[in-house]
Amino acid sequence: MPDIKDITRENWILGAFPEWGTWLNEEIDNTEVKPGTFAMWWIGCTGVWVKTENDTNLAVDLWFGNGKRTQKKKYMDEYHQMANMTGGRLTQPNLRAAPVVYDPFAVTKVDAVLATHYHNDHIDPFFAAAVLKNCKPDVPFIGPKESVKKWLSYGVPEERCKVVKPGDVLHIGDSEITVLDSFDRTCLVTADGDIRHTCLDNLDDKAVNYL
């Protein structure tokens, strides 16, 4: 039994987080997919994990971070995408609502890491770091141009990154992935400066969908 004199905030975080420990990691690793089918797990928020009958594992839009953590900042940044999209200025309460159900640092196998776009709730430095440390040395990081730029900023080697655009077709293990165009207007209006009076025509560099 723990002695409360030795309990710290760090003890609590390490003892209680991630909330599911490695339960879901083990389930994914141990699942045998029946021929002619595939298995899919929701990893929280927009993240999904796909596993095929031949043990091809695809991780799409995994995110292990969090949203707002304090009410102390009253206003969004001047050109924040939500400010651009809605015209609002007060910080929106976009707190992470889904628990972290997968331990990124316990990943044992993945064949490709994919991101649909580069917003922080669709691309994750923790999972990238764990994949580079734990998995085979040729796992690709796949996404549109802006997603790849973000992976490179994290330190993912350039040779591990692959930029895709609508119309591309990829083969990962026994899976064929077709890259489709996106209609994510929030991503379209994500910018570092004033976009008023600007024709925004670079969405293919920012966001894609996958089939």
PDB file of C-alpha atoms in Angstrom:
ATOM      1  CA  MET A   1       0.000   0.000   0.000  1.00  0.00           C
ATOM      2  CA  PRO A   2       1.315   3.480  -0.762  1.00  0.00           C
ATOM      3  CA  ASP A   3       2.286   5.776   2.061  1.00  0.00           C
ATOM      4  CA  ILE A   4       0.576   9.132   1.574  1.00  0.00           C
ATOM      5  CA  LYS A   5       3.747  10.885   2.701  1.00  0.00           C
ATOM      6  CA  ASP A   6       5.426   9.627  -0.492  1.00  0.00           C
ATOM      7  CA  ILE A   7       2.585  10.400  -2.889  1.00  0.00           C
ATOM      8  CA  THR A   8       3.180  13.227  -5.354  1.00  0.00           C
ATOM      9  CA  ARG A   9       1.456  14.631  -8.387  1.00  0.00           C
ATOM     10  CA  GLU A  10       3.980  12.741 -10.516  1.00  0.00           C
ATOM     11  CA  ASN A  11       3.092   9.452  -8.752  1.00  0.00           C
ATOM     12  CA  TRP A  12      -0.547  10.072  -9.508  1.00  0.00           C
ATOM     13  CA  ILE A  13       0.055  10.855 -13.188  1.00  0.00           C
ATOM     14  CA  LEU A  14       2.248   7.796 -13.725  1.00  0.00           C
ATOM     15  CA  GLY A  15      -0.121   5.581 -11.765  1.00  0.00           C
ATOM     16  CA  ALA A  16      -3.379   6.693 -13.366  1.00  0.00           C
ATOM     17  CA  PHE A  17      -2.434   7.692 -16.895  1.00  0.00           C
ATOM     18  CA  PRO A  18      -3.146   6.595 -19.569  1.00  0.00           C
ATOM     19  CA  GLU A  19      -6.473   5.602 -18.119  1.00  0.00           C
ATOM     20  CA  TRP A  20      -6.592   2.178 -19.773  1.00  0.00           C
ATOM     21  CA  GLY A  21      -2.922   1.338 -19.297  1.00  0.00           C
ATOM     22  CA  THR A  22      -1.894  -1.085 -22.064  1.00  0.00           C
ATOM     23  CA  TRP A  23      -5.242  -2.905 -22.201  1.00  0.00           C
ATOM     24  CA  LEU A  24      -6.104  -1.687 -25.695  1.00  0.00           C
ATOM     25  CA  ASN A  25      -2.531  -2.104 -26.942  1.00  0.00           C
ATOM     26  CA  GLU A  26      -2.704  -5.755 -25.931  1.00  0.00           C
ATOM     27  CA  GLU A  27      -6.113  -6.226 -27.526  1.00  0.00           C
ATOM     28  CA  ILE A  28      -4.918  -4.851 -30.859  1.00  0.00           C
ATOM     29  CA  ASP A  29      -1.705  -6.892 -30.767  1.00  0.00           C
ATOM     30  CA  ASN A  30      -3.523 -10.111 -29.893  1.00  0.00           C
ATOM     31  CA  THR A  31      -6.521  -9.813 -32.210  1.00  0.00           C
ATOM     32  CA  GLU A  32      -6.530 -12.283 -35.101  1.00  0.00           C
ATOM     33  CA  VAL A  33      -8.582 -10.837 -37.939  1.00  0.00           C
ATOM     34  CA  LYS A  34     -10.807 -13.272 -39.812  1.00  0.00           C
ATOM     35  CA  PRO A  35     -10.192 -13.681 -43.564  1.00  0.00           C
ATOM     36  CA  GLY A  36     -12.240 -11.322 -45.688  1.00  0.00           C
ATOM     37  CA  THR A  37     -12.701  -8.831 -42.846  1.00  0.00           C
ATOM     38  CA  PHE A  38     -10.789  -6.134 -41.017  1.00  0.00           C
ATOM     39  CA  ALA A  39     -10.809  -4.846 -37.454  1.00  0.00           C
ATOM     40  CA  MET A  40     -10.998  -1.221 -36.419  1.00  0.00           C
ATOM     41  CA  TRP A  41     -10.619   0.465 -33.043  1.00  0.00           C
ATOM     42  CA  TRP A  42     -11.507   3.990 -32.047  1.00  0.00           C
ATOM     43  CA  ILE A  43      -8.478   5.459 -30.278  1.00  0.00           C
ATOM     44  CA  GLY A  44     -10.301   8.550 -29.046  1.00  0.00           C
ATOM     45  CA  CYS A  45     -11.203  11.855 -30.679  1.00  0.00           C
ATOM     46  CA  THR A  46     -10.561  11.350 -34.406  1.00  0.00           C
ATOM     47  CA  GLY A  47      -8.037   8.532 -34.130  1.00  0.00           C
ATOM     48  CA  VAL A  48      -8.667   5.080 -35.582  1.00  0.00           C
ATOM     49  CA  TRP A  49      -6.553   1.938 -35.814  1.00  0.00           C
ATOM     50  CA  VAL A  50      -7.162  -0.491 -38.683  1.00  0.00           C
ATOM     51  CA  LYS A  51      -5.859  -4.069 -38.735  1.00  0.00           C
ATOM     52  CA  THR A  52      -6.230  -6.451 -41.672  1.00  0.00           C
ATOM     53  CA  GLU A  53      -6.375 -10.217 -41.957  1.00  0.00           C
ATOM     54  CA  ASN A  54      -2.680 -10.284 -42.909  1.00  0.00           C
ATOM     55  CA  ASP A  55      -1.664  -8.183 -39.901  1.00  0.00           C
ATOM     56  CA  THR A  56      -1.264  -4.848 -41.652  1.00  0.00           C
ATOM     57  CA  ASN A  57      -1.718  -2.119 -39.044  1.00  0.00           C
ATOM     58  CA  LEU A  58      -2.636   1.446 -39.990  1.00  0.00           C
ATOM     59  CA  ALA A  59      -2.802   4.291 -37.454  1.00  0.00           C
ATOM     60  CA  VAL A  60      -4.827   7.274 -38.660  1.00  0.00           C
ATOM     61  CA  ASP A  61      -5.076  10.671 -36.934  1.00  0.00           C
ATOM     62  CA  LEU A  62      -3.956   9.406 -33.536  1.00  0.00           C
ATOM     63  CA  TRP A  63      -3.685  12.101 -30.877  1.00  0.00           C
ATOM     64  CA  PHE A  64      -2.463  11.731 -27.316  1.00  0.00           C
ATOM     65  CA  GLY A  65      -2.398  15.359 -26.251  1.00  0.00           C
ATOM     66  CA  ASN A  66      -5.126  17.583 -24.849  1.00  0.00           C
ATOM     67  CA  GLY A  67      -7.081  20.703 -25.645  1.00  0.00           C
ATOM     68  CA  LYS A  68      -7.499  23.727 -23.408  1.00  0.00           C
ATOM     69  CA  ARG A  69      -5.988  23.288 -19.947  1.00  0.00           C
ATOM     70  CA  THR A  70      -6.816  26.576 -18.260  1.00  0.00           C
ATOM     71  CA  GLN A  71      -9.342  29.409 -18.343  1.00  0.00           C
ATOM     72  CA  LYS A  72      -6.657  32.045 -17.799  1.00  0.00           C
ATOM     73  CA  LYS A  73      -6.315  32.933 -21.482  1.00  0.00           C
ATOM     74  CA  LYS A  74      -9.470  34.878 -22.339  1.00  0.00           C
ATOM     75  CA  TYR A  75      -9.027  35.368 -26.072  1.00  0.00           C
ATOM     76  CA  MET A  76      -7.900  33.204 -28.960  1.00  0.00           C
ATOM     77  CA  ASP A  77      -4.783  34.140 -30.878  1.00  0.00           C
ATOM     78  CA  GLU A  78      -5.581  36.819 -33.441  1.00  0.00           C
ATOM     79  CA  TYR A  79      -5.561  34.528 -36.475  1.00  0.00           C
ATOM     80  CA  HIS A  80      -6.574  31.263 -34.811  1.00  0.00           C
ATOM     81  CA  GLN A  81      -8.532  29.065 -37.211  1.00  0.00           C
ATOM     82  CA  MET A  82     -11.639  29.116 -35.018  1.00  0.00           C
ATOM     83  CA  ALA A  83     -11.508  32.905 -34.929  1.00  0.00           C
ATOM     84  CA  ASN A  84     -11.150  32.964 -38.710  1.00  0.00           C
ATOM     85  CA  MET A  85     -14.006  30.514 -39.198  1.00  0.00           C
ATOM     86  CA  THR A  86     -16.559  31.887 -36.726  1.00  0.00           C
ATOM     87  CA  GLY A  87     -15.564  35.488 -36.180  1.00  0.00           C
ATOM     88  CA  GLY A  88     -15.469  34.761 -32.453  1.00  0.00           C
ATOM     89  CA  ARG A  89     -12.692  35.989 -30.218  1.00  0.00           C
ATOM     90  CA  LEU A  90     -13.309  34.440 -26.796  1.00  0.00           C
ATOM     91  CA  THR A  91     -11.354  31.250 -26.180  1.00  0.00           C
ATOM     92  CA  GLN A  92     -13.592  28.314 -26.974  1.00  0.00           C
ATOM     93  CA  PRO A  93     -13.790  25.513 -24.368  1.00  0.00           C
ATOM     94  CA  ASN A  94     -12.443  22.778 -26.640  1.00  0.00           C
ATOM     95  CA  LEU A  95     -11.331  20.487 -23.848  1.00  0.00           C
ATOM     96  CA  ARG A  96     -10.370  16.923 -24.634  1.00  0.00           C
ATOM     97  CA  ALA A  97     -13.523  14.915 -23.956  1.00  0.00           C
ATOM     98  CA  ALA A  98     -12.305  11.386 -24.773  1.00  0.00           C
ATOM     99  CA  PRO A  99      -9.920   9.561 -22.428  1.00  0.00           C
ATOM    100  CA  VAL A 100      -6.529   8.413 -23.651  1.00  0.00           C
ATOM    101  CA  VAL A 101      -7.219   4.709 -24.124  1.00  0.00           C
ATOM    102  CA  TYR A 102      -3.985   3.648 -25.842  1.00  0.00           C
ATOM    103  CA  ASP A 103      -0.447   3.919 -24.515  1.00  0.00           C
ATOM    104  CA  PRO A 104       1.612   5.363 -27.380  1.00  0.00           C
ATOM    105  CA  PHE A 105       4.898   4.394 -25.754  1.00  0.00           C
ATOM    106  CA  ALA A 106       3.817   0.740 -25.609  1.00  0.00           C
ATOM    107  CA  VAL A 107       3.269   0.487 -29.368  1.00  0.00           C
ATOM    108  CA  THR A 108       4.876  -2.679 -30.743  1.00  0.00           C
ATOM    109  CA  LYS A 109       3.858  -2.731 -34.398  1.00  0.00           C
ATOM    110  CA  VAL A 110       2.434  -0.367 -36.966  1.00  0.00           C
ATOM    111  CA  ASP A 111       2.914  -0.396 -40.734  1.00  0.00           C
ATOM    112  CA  ALA A 112       2.028   3.221 -41.504  1.00  0.00           C
ATOM    113  CA  VAL A 113       1.168   6.395 -39.619  1.00  0.00           C
ATOM    114  CA  LEU A 114      -1.304   8.588 -41.488  1.00  0.00           C
ATOM    115  CA  ALA A 115      -2.625  12.082 -40.849  1.00  0.00           C
ATOM    116  CA  THR A 116      -5.517  13.677 -42.707  1.00  0.00           C
ATOM    117  CA  HIS A 117      -4.265  17.161 -41.844  1.00  0.00           C
ATOM    118  CA  TYR A 118      -1.918  19.047 -39.563  1.00  0.00           C
ATOM    119  CA  HIS A 119      -4.109  20.340 -36.727  1.00  0.00           C
ATOM    120  CA  ASN A 120      -2.695  19.200 -33.415  1.00  0.00           C
ATOM    121  CA  ASP A 121      -5.621  16.893 -32.637  1.00  0.00           C
ATOM    122  CA  HIS A 122      -4.853  14.826 -35.758  1.00  0.00           C
ATOM    123  CA  ILE A 123      -1.060  14.476 -35.569  1.00  0.00           C
ATOM    124  CA  ASP A 124       0.956  13.551 -32.531  1.00  0.00           C
ATOM    125  CA  PRO A 125       4.610  13.937 -31.489  1.00  0.00           C
ATOM    126  CA  PHE A 126       4.359  11.339 -28.706  1.00  0.00           C
ATOM    127  CA  PHE A 127       3.226   8.581 -31.054  1.00  0.00           C
ATOM    128  CA  ALA A 128       5.806   9.632 -33.645  1.00  0.00           C
ATOM    129  CA  ALA A 129       8.576   9.371 -31.049  1.00  0.00           C
ATOM    130  CA  ALA A 130       7.389   5.955 -29.886  1.00  0.00           C
ATOM    131  CA  VAL A 131       7.105   4.582 -33.432  1.00  0.00           C
ATOM    132  CA  LEU A 132      10.649   5.708 -34.214  1.00  0.00           C
ATOM    133  CA  LYS A 133      11.938   4.007 -31.056  1.00  0.00           C
ATOM    134  CA  ASN A 134       9.817   0.847 -30.946  1.00  0.00           C
ATOM    135  CA  CYS A 135       8.830  -0.151 -34.468  1.00  0.00           C
ATOM    136  CA  LYS A 136      10.574  -1.292 -37.633  1.00  0.00           C
ATOM    137  CA  PRO A 137      12.830   1.310 -39.258  1.00  0.00           C
ATOM    138  CA  ASP A 138      10.837   1.760 -42.459  1.00  0.00           C
ATOM    139  CA  VAL A 139       7.407   2.720 -41.088  1.00  0.00           C
ATOM    140  CA  PRO A 140       6.248   5.655 -43.250  1.00  0.00           C
ATOM    141  CA  PHE A 141       4.611   8.831 -41.981  1.00  0.00           C
ATOM    142  CA  ILE A 142       2.023   9.749 -44.615  1.00  0.00           C
ATOM    143  CA  GLY A 143       0.068  12.962 -45.017  1.00  0.00           C
ATOM    144  CA  PRO A 144      -0.409  16.158 -46.994  1.00  0.00           C
ATOM    145  CA  LYS A 145       2.427  18.655 -47.298  1.00  0.00           C
ATOM    146  CA  GLU A 146       1.634  20.571 -44.100  1.00  0.00           C
ATOM    147  CA  SER A 147       1.397  17.375 -42.036  1.00  0.00           C
ATOM    148  CA  VAL A 148       4.798  16.275 -43.280  1.00  0.00           C
ATOM    149  CA  LYS A 149       6.230  19.693 -42.406  1.00  0.00           C
ATOM    150  CA  LYS A 150       4.958  19.206 -38.860  1.00  0.00           C
ATOM    151  CA  TRP A 151       6.468  15.703 -38.585  1.00  0.00           C
ATOM    152  CA  LEU A 152       9.778  17.084 -39.829  1.00  0.00           C
ATOM    153  CA  SER A 153       9.593  19.814 -37.172  1.00  0.00           C
ATOM    154  CA  TYR A 154       9.199  17.054 -34.550  1.00  0.00           C
ATOM    155  CA  GLY A 155      12.374  15.369 -35.804  1.00  0.00           C
ATOM    156  CA  VAL A 156      10.911  12.565 -37.912  1.00  0.00           C
ATOM    157  CA  PRO A 157      13.571  11.796 -40.564  1.00  0.00           C
ATOM    158  CA  GLU A 158      12.747  13.159 -44.004  1.00  0.00           C
ATOM    159  CA  GLU A 159      13.205   9.748 -45.626  1.00  0.00           C
ATOM    160  CA  ARG A 160      10.432   8.364 -43.414  1.00  0.00           C
ATOM    161  CA  CYS A 161       7.902  10.990 -44.551  1.00  0.00           C
ATOM    162  CA  LYS A 162       5.714  10.801 -47.643  1.00  0.00           C
ATOM    163  CA  VAL A 163       3.710  13.737 -48.980  1.00  0.00           C
ATOM    164  CA  VAL A 164       0.424  12.718 -50.604  1.00  0.00           C
ATOM    165  CA  LYS A 165      -2.191  14.588 -52.596  1.00  0.00           C
ATOM    166  CA  PRO A 166      -5.652  13.703 -53.913  1.00  0.00           C
ATOM    167  CA  GLY A 167      -5.450  11.020 -56.586  1.00  0.00           C
ATOM    168  CA  ASP A 168      -2.459   9.199 -55.120  1.00  0.00           C
ATOM    169  CA  VAL A 169      -2.756   5.459 -54.473  1.00  0.00           C
ATOM    170  CA  LEU A 170      -0.612   3.766 -51.822  1.00  0.00           C
ATOM    171  CA  HIS A 171       0.000   0.116 -51.026  1.00  0.00           C
ATOM    172  CA  ILE A 172       0.794  -0.721 -47.412  1.00  0.00           C
ATOM    173  CA  GLY A 173       0.974  -4.452 -46.778  1.00  0.00           C
ATOM    174  CA  ASP A 174      -2.240  -5.936 -48.139  1.00  0.00           C
ATOM    175  CA  SER A 175      -4.034  -2.571 -48.073  1.00  0.00           C
ATOM    176  CA  GLU A 176      -4.627  -0.175 -50.953  1.00  0.00           C
ATOM    177  CA  ILE A 177      -5.184   3.402 -49.825  1.00  0.00           C
ATOM    178  CA  THR A 178      -6.647   5.983 -52.190  1.00  0.00           C
ATOM    179  CA  VAL A 179      -6.026   9.609 -51.280  1.00  0.00           C
ATOM    180  CA  LEU A 180      -9.110  11.797 -51.740  1.00  0.00           C
ATOM    181  CA  ASP A 181      -9.670  15.520 -51.565  1.00  0.00           C
ATOM    182  CA  SER A 182     -10.816  17.163 -48.356  1.00  0.00           C
ATOM    183  CA  PHE A 183     -13.469  19.781 -47.707  1.00  0.00           C
ATOM    184  CA  ASP A 184     -12.237  20.799 -44.254  1.00  0.00           C
ATOM    185  CA  ARG A 185     -13.000  24.512 -44.192  1.00  0.00           C
ATOM    186  CA  THR A 186     -11.482  24.922 -40.742  1.00  0.00           C
ATOM    187  CA  CYS A 187      -8.192  23.700 -42.130  1.00  0.00           C
ATOM    188  CA  LEU A 188      -8.587  25.928 -45.169  1.00  0.00           C
ATOM    189  CA  VAL A 189      -8.776  29.055 -43.003  1.00  0.00           C
ATOM    190  CA  THR A 190      -5.863  28.038 -40.767  1.00  0.00           C
ATOM    191  CA  ALA A 191      -3.172  30.646 -41.349  1.00  0.00           C
ATOM    192  CA  ASP A 192      -0.498  32.596 -39.540  1.00  0.00           C
ATOM    193  CA  GLY A 193      -1.715  35.973 -40.744  1.00  0.00           C
ATOM    194  CA  ASP A 194      -4.644  37.967 -42.059  1.00  0.00           C
ATOM    195  CA  ILE A 195      -6.440  36.048 -44.834  1.00  0.00           C
ATOM    196  CA  ARG A 196      -9.127  38.595 -45.602  1.00  0.00           C
ATOM    197  CA  HIS A 197      -9.456  39.351 -49.333  1.00  0.00           C
ATOM    198  CA  THR A 198      -7.390  36.232 -50.067  1.00  0.00           C
ATOM    199  CA  CYS A 199      -8.398  33.409 -52.389  1.00  0.00           C
ATOM    200  CA  LEU A 200      -7.683  30.264 -50.385  1.00  0.00           C
ATOM    201  CA  ASP A 201      -6.799  27.573 -52.908  1.00  0.00           C
ATOM    202  CA  ASN A 202      -4.185  25.458 -51.145  1.00  0.00           C
ATOM    203  CA  LEU A 203      -6.358  22.937 -49.307  1.00  0.00           C
ATOM    204  CA  ASP A 204      -4.703  19.948 -51.019  1.00  0.00           C
ATOM    205  CA  ASP A 205      -1.448  20.942 -49.278  1.00  0.00           C
ATOM    206  CA  LYS A 206      -3.216  21.052 -45.917  1.00  0.00           C
ATOM    207  CA  ALA A 207      -5.742  18.227 -45.796  1.00  0.00           C
ATOM    208  CA  VAL A 208      -6.790  14.994 -47.498  1.00  0.00           C
ATOM    209  CA  ASN A 209      -9.093  12.058 -46.896  1.00  0.00           C
ATOM    210  CA  TYR A 210      -8.300   8.355 -47.240  1.00  0.00           C
ATOM    211  CA  LEU A 211     -10.262   5.475 -48.718  1.00  0.00           C
TER     212      LEU A 211
END
